GROMACS .gro file of C-alpha atoms in nm:
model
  312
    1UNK     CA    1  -4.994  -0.721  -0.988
    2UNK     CA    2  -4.943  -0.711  -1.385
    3UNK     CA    3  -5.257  -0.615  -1.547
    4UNK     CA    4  -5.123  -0.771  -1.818
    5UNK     CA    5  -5.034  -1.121  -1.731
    6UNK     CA    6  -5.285  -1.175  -1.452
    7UNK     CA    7  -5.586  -1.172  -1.678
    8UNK     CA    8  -5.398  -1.427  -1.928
    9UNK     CA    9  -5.297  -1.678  -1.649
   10UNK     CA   10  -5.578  -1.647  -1.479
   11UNK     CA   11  -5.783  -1.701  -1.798
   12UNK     CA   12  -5.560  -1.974  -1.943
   13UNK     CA   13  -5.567  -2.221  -1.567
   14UNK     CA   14  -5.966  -2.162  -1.552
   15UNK     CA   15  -5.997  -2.314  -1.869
   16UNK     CA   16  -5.727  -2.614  -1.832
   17UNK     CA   17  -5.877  -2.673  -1.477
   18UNK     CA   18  -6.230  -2.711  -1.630
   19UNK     CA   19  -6.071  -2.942  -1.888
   20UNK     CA   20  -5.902  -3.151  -1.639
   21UNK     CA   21  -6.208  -3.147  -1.445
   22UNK     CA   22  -6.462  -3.248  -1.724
   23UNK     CA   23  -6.220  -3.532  -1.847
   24UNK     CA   24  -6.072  -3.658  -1.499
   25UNK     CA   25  -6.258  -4.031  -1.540
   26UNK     CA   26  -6.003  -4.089  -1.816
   27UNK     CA   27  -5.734  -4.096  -1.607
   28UNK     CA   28  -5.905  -4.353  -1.355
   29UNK     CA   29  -5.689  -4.672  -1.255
   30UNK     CA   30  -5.788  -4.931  -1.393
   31UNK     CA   31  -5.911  -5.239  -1.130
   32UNK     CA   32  -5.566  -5.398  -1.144
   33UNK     CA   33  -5.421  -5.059  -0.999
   34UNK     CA   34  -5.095  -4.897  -0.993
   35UNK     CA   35  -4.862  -5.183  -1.149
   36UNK     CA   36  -5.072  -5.225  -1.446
   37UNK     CA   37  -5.180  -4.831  -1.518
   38UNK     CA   38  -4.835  -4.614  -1.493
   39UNK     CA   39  -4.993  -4.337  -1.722
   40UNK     CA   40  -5.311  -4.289  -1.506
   41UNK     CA   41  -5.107  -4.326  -1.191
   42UNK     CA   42  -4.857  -4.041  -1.380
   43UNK     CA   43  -5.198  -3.868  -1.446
   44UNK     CA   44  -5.343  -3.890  -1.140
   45UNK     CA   45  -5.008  -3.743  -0.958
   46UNK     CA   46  -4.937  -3.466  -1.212
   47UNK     CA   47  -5.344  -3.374  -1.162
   48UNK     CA   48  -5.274  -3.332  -0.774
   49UNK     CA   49  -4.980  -3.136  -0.779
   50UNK     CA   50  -5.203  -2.917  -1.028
   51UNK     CA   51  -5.480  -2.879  -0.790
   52UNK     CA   52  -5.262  -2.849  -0.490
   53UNK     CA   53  -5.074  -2.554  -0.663
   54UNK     CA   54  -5.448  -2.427  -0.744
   55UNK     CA   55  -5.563  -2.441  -0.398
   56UNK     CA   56  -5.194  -2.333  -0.239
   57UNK     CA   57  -5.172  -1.986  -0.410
   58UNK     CA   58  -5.448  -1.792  -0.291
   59UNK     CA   59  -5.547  -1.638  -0.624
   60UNK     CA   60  -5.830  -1.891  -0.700
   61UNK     CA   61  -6.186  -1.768  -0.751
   62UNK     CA   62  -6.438  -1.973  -0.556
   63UNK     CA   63  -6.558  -2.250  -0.876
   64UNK     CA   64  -6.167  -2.258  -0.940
   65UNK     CA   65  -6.128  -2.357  -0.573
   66UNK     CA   66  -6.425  -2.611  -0.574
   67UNK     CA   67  -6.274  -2.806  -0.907
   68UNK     CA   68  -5.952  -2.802  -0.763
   69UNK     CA   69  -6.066  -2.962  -0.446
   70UNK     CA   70  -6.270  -3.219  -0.663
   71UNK     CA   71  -5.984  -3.335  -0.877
   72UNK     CA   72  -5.751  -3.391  -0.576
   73UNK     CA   73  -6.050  -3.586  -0.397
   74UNK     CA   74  -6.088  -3.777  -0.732
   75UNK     CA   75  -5.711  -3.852  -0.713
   76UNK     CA   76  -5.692  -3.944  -0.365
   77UNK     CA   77  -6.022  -4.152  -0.375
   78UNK     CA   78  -5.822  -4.353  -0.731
   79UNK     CA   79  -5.509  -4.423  -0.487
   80UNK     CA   80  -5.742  -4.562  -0.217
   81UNK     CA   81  -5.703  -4.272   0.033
   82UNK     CA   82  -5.347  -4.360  -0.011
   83UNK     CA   83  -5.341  -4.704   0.035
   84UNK     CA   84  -5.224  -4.788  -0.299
   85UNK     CA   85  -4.940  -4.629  -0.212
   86UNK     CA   86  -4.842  -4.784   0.070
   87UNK     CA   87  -4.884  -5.140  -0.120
   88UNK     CA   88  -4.658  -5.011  -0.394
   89UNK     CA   89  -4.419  -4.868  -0.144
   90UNK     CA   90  -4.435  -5.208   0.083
   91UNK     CA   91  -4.345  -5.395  -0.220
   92UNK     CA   92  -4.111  -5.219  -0.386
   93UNK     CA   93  -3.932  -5.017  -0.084
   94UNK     CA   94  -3.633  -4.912  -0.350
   95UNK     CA   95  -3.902  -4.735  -0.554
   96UNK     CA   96  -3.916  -4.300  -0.477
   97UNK     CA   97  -4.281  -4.265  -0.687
   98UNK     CA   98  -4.488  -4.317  -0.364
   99UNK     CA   99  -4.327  -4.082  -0.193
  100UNK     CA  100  -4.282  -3.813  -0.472
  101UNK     CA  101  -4.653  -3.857  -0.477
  102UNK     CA  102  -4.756  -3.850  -0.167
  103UNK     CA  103  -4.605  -3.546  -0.107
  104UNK     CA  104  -4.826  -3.303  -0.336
  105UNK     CA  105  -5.156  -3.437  -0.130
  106UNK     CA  106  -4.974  -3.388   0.179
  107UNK     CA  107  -4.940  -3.052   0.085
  108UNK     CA  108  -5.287  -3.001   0.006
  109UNK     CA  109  -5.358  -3.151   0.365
  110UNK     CA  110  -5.412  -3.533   0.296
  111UNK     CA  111  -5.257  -3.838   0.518
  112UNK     CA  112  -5.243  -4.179   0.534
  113UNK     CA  113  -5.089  -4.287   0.869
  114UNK     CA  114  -4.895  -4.629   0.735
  115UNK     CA  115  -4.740  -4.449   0.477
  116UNK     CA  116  -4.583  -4.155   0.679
  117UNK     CA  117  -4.483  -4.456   0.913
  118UNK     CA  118  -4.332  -4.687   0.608
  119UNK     CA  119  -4.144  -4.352   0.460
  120UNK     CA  120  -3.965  -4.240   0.782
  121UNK     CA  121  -3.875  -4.577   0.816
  122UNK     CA  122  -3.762  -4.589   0.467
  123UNK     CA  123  -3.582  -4.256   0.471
  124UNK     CA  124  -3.384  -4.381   0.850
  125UNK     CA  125  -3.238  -4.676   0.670
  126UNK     CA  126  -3.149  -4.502   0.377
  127UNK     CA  127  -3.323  -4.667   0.104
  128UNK     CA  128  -3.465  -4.373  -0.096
  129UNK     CA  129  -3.137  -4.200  -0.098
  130UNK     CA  130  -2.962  -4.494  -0.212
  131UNK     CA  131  -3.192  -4.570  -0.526
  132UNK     CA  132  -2.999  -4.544  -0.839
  133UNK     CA  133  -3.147  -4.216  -0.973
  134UNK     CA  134  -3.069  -3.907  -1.236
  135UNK     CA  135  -2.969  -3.621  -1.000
  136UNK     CA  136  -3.251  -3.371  -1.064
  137UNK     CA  137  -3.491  -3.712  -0.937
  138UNK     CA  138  -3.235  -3.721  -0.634
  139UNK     CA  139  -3.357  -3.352  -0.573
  140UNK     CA  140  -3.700  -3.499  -0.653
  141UNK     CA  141  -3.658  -3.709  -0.347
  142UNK     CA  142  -3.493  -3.474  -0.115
  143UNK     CA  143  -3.801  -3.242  -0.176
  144UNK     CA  144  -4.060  -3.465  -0.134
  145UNK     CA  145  -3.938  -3.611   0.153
  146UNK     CA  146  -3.921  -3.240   0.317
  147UNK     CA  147  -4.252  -3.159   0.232
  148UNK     CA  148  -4.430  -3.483   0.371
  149UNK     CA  149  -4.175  -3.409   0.703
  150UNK     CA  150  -4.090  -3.793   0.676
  151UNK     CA  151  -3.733  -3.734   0.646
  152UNK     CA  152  -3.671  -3.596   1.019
  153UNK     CA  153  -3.496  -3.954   1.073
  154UNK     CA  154  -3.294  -3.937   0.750
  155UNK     CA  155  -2.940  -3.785   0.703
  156UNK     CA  156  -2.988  -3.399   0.634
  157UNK     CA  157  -2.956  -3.351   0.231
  158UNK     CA  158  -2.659  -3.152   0.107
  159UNK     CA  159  -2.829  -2.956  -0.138
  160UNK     CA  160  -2.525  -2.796  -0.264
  161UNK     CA  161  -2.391  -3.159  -0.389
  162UNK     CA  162  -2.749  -3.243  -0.501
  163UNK     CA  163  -2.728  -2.962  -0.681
  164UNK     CA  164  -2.432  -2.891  -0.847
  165UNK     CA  165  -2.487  -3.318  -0.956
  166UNK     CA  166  -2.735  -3.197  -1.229
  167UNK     CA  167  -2.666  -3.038  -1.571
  168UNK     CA  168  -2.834  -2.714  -1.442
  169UNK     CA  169  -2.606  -2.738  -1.150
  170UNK     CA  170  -2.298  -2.797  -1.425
  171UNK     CA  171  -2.372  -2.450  -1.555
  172UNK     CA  172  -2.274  -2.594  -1.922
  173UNK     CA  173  -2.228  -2.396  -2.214
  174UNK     CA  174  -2.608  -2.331  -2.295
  175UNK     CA  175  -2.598  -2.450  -2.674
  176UNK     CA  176  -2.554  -2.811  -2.493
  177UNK     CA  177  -2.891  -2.847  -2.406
  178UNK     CA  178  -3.129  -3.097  -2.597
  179UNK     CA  179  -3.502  -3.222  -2.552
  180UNK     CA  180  -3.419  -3.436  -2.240
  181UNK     CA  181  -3.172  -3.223  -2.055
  182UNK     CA  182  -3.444  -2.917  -2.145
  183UNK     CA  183  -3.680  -3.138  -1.898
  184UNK     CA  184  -3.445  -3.225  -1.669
  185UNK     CA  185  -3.327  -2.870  -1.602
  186UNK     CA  186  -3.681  -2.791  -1.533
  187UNK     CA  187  -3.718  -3.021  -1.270
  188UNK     CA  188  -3.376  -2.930  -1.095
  189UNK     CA  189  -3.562  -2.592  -1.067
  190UNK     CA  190  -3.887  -2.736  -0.947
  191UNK     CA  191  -3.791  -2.941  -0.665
  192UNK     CA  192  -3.498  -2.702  -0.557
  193UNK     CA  193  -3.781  -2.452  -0.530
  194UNK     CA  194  -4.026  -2.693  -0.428
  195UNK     CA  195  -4.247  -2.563  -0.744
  196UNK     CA  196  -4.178  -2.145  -0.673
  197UNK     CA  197  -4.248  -2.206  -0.293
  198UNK     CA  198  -3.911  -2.115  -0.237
  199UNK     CA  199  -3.745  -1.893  -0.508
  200UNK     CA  200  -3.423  -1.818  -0.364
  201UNK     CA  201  -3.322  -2.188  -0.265
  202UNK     CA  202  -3.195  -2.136  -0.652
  203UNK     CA  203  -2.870  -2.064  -0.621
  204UNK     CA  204  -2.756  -1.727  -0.777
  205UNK     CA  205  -2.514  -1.799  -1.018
  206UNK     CA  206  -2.818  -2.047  -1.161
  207UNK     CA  207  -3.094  -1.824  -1.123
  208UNK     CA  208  -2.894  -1.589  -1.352
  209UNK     CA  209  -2.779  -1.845  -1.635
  210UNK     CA  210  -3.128  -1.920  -1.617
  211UNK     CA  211  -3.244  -1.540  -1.656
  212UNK     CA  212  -3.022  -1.511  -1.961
  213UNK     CA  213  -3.064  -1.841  -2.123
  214UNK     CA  214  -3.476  -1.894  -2.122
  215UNK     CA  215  -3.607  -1.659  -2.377
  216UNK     CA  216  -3.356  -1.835  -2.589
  217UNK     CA  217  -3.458  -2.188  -2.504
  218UNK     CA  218  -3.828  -2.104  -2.480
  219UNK     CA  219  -3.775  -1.959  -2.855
  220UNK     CA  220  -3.619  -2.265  -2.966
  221UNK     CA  221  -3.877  -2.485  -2.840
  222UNK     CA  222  -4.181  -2.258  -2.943
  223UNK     CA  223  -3.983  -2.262  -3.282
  224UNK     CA  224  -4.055  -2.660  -3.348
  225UNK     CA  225  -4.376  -2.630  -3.134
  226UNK     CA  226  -4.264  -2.849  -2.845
  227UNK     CA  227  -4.547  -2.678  -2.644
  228UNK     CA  228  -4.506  -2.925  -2.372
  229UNK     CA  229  -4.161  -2.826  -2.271
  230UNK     CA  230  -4.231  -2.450  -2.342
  231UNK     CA  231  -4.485  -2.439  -2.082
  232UNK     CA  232  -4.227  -2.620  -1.801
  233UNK     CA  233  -3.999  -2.353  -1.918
  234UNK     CA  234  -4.269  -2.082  -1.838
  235UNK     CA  235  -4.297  -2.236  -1.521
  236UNK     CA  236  -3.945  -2.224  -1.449
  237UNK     CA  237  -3.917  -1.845  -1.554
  238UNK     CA  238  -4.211  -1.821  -1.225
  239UNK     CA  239  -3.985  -2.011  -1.012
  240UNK     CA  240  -3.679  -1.780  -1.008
  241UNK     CA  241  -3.595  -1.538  -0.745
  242UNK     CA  242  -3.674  -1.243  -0.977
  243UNK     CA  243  -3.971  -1.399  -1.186
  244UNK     CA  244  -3.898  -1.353  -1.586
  245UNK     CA  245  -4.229  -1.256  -1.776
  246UNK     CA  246  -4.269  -1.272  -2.146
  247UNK     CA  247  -4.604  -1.128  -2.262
  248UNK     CA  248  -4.555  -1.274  -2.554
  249UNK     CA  249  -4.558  -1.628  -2.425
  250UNK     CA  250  -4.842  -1.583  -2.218
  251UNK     CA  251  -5.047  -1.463  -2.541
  252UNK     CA  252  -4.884  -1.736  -2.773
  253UNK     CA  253  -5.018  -1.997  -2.489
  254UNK     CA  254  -5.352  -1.868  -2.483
  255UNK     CA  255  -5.394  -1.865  -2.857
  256UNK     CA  256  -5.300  -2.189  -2.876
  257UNK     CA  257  -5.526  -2.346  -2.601
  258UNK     CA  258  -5.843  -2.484  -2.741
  259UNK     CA  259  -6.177  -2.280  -2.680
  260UNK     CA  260  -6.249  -2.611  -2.405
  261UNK     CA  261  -5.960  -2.569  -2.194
  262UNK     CA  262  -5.682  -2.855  -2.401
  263UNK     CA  263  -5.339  -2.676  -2.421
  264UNK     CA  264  -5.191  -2.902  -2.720
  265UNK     CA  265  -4.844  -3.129  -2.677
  266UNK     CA  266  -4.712  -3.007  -2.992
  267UNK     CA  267  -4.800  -2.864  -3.307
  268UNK     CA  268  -4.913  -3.220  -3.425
  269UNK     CA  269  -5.282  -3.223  -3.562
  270UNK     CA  270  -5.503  -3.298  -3.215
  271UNK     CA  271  -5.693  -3.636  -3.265
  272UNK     CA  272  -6.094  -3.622  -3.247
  273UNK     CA  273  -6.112  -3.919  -2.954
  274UNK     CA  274  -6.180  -3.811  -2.612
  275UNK     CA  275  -5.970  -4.085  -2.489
  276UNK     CA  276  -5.657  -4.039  -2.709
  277UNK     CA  277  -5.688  -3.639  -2.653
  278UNK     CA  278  -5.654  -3.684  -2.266
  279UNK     CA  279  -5.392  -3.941  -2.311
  280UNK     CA  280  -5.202  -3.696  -2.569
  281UNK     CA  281  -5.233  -3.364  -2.409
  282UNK     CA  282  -5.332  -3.380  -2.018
  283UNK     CA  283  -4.985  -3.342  -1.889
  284UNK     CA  284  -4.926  -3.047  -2.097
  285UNK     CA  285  -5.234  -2.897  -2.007
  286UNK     CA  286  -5.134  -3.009  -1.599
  287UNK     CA  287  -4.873  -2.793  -1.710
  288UNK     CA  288  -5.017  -2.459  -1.828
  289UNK     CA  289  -5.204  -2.515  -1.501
  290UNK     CA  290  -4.880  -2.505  -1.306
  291UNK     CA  291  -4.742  -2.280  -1.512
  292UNK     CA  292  -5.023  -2.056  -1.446
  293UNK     CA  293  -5.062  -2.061  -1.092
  294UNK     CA  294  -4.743  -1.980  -0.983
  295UNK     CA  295  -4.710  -1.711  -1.221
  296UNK     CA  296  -5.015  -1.599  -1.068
  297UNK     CA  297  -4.840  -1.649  -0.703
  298UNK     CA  298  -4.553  -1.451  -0.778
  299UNK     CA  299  -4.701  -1.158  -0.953
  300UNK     CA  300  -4.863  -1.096  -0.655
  301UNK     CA  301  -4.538  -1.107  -0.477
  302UNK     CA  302  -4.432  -0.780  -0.691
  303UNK     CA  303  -4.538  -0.479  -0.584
  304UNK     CA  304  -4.697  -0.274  -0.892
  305UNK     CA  305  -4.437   0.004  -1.069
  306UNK     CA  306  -4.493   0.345  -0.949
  307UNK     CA  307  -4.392   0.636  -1.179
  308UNK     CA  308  -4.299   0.985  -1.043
  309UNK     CA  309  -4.640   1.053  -1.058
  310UNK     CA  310  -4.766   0.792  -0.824
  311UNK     CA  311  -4.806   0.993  -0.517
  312UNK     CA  312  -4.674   0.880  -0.151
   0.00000   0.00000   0.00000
């Protein structure tokens, strides 16, 4: 393990976690529920996968591990143990949120019966992979329906095509990248990998475009202060077969978290409302969170450097 980056991730997730933690009631659905509230349904799904990560990697300390657990049975207990997504799913069967949702609390070990039942149903007559999507959600959906195991009755995915559909999977010249390709590239890496779970489903002619191009991308962005995007491309950096670590990002990221746990959007002044600060800056602070924990995962995956010194 890095004795350099362990201490900063581990420092800078404890302190978004507590954040996200303190302020989760501000992402509650409102009584009308999912059709009415898409940012707290957003939050509440972005806060699981989070926690799930949290819980998943095995480098949580114990109060870590108890917040974690309390902000997915927050989320869980705001989408009715599920329910909620069945009704969404049952009334809009062309929609892929339910089931790109469901499948972070599945992998944290949550299930609602129906909706296992309604999605391999759904995935058998084709209906997910026939929703007019970008290609990296098409991954999305291919991933999601893998991890929730509702897709044993559904064509298997070529993952090649899926792939190679995306601008990631293009392998353009890297100077064509802007603001929204910059997040969709991230999230052809994320579900390919199923968020670092499975590094070298990255194909390797990506994984090293990606090796050479990030310090230049994560530059640009830190550059205008798009700290949002710089942390997904952190996370990315965690996903790929041979993780890419930048001390210097780690450290900038820390600086730039508040002393209670907020990791800031952009470099735009933060506002002094509760509300309008959880609304501004909880999915980038989800992020650092993410960011963090698999960062965390695969450093442990790499055995420490030994010099000639090190003994047998």
């Amino acid at each position: 393990m890095s004795t350099v980056l362990a201490p900063l991730a581990h420092g800078i997730r404890s302190r978004a976690l507590h954040w996200l933690h303190a302020h989760r009631r501000l992402g509650a659905l409102g009584e009308a529920g999912i059709e009415k509230d898409l940012d707290a349904y957003k939050a509440l799904t972005e806060t699981a996968l989070a926690a799930g990560l949290v819980l998943r990697d095995g480098t949580a300390g114990s109060r870590e591990r108890v917040l974690a657990g309390e902000l997915l049975e927050f989320s869980w207990a705001q989408l009715g143990q599920g329910t909620r997504l069945y009704e969404r799913l049952v009334h809009h069967p062309m929609k892929t949120d339910p089931v790109e949702c469901y499948s972070h609390f599945v992998d944290a070990g949550y299930r609602h019966t129906g909706l296992d039942q309604l999605i391999s149903h759904l995935a058998a007559a084709g209906a997910a992979q026939a929703a007019e999507l970008l290609p990296n959600r098409r991954l999305a959906v291919a991933n999601a329906l893998r991890a929730t195991g509702c897709g044993h009755t559904a064509a298997v995915p070529d993952w090649e095509t899926l792939t190679r559909a995306t601008w990631l999977g293009r392998v353009l010249e890297p100077w064509h990248i802007d603001w929204e390709t910059g997040y969709d590239l991230t999230h052809t890496v994320f579900h390919l990998t199923d968020w670092g779970r499975r590094p070298h489903a990255l194909p390797g002619d990506l994984a090293a475009y990606l090796t050479h191009w990030l310090p230049v991308w994560t530059d640009l962005w830190t550059e205008v202060g798009e700290w949002d995007l710089v942390g997904e491309l952190l996370t990315v950096a965690g996903c790929l077969p041979d993780p890419h670590t930048e001390i210097d990002d780690w450290q900038r990221l820390a600086r730039l978290q508040h002393p209670d746990g907020l990791v800031p959007r952009d470099s735009d002044p933060v506002d002094d409302d509760p509300a309008t600060r959880f609304q501004d800056h909880q999915h980038t602070t989800v992020v650092a969170v993410i960011a963090a924990s698999i960062a965390l995962t695969r450093d442990l995956e790499t055995p420490a450097a030994t010099g000639p010194d090190s003994g047998p």
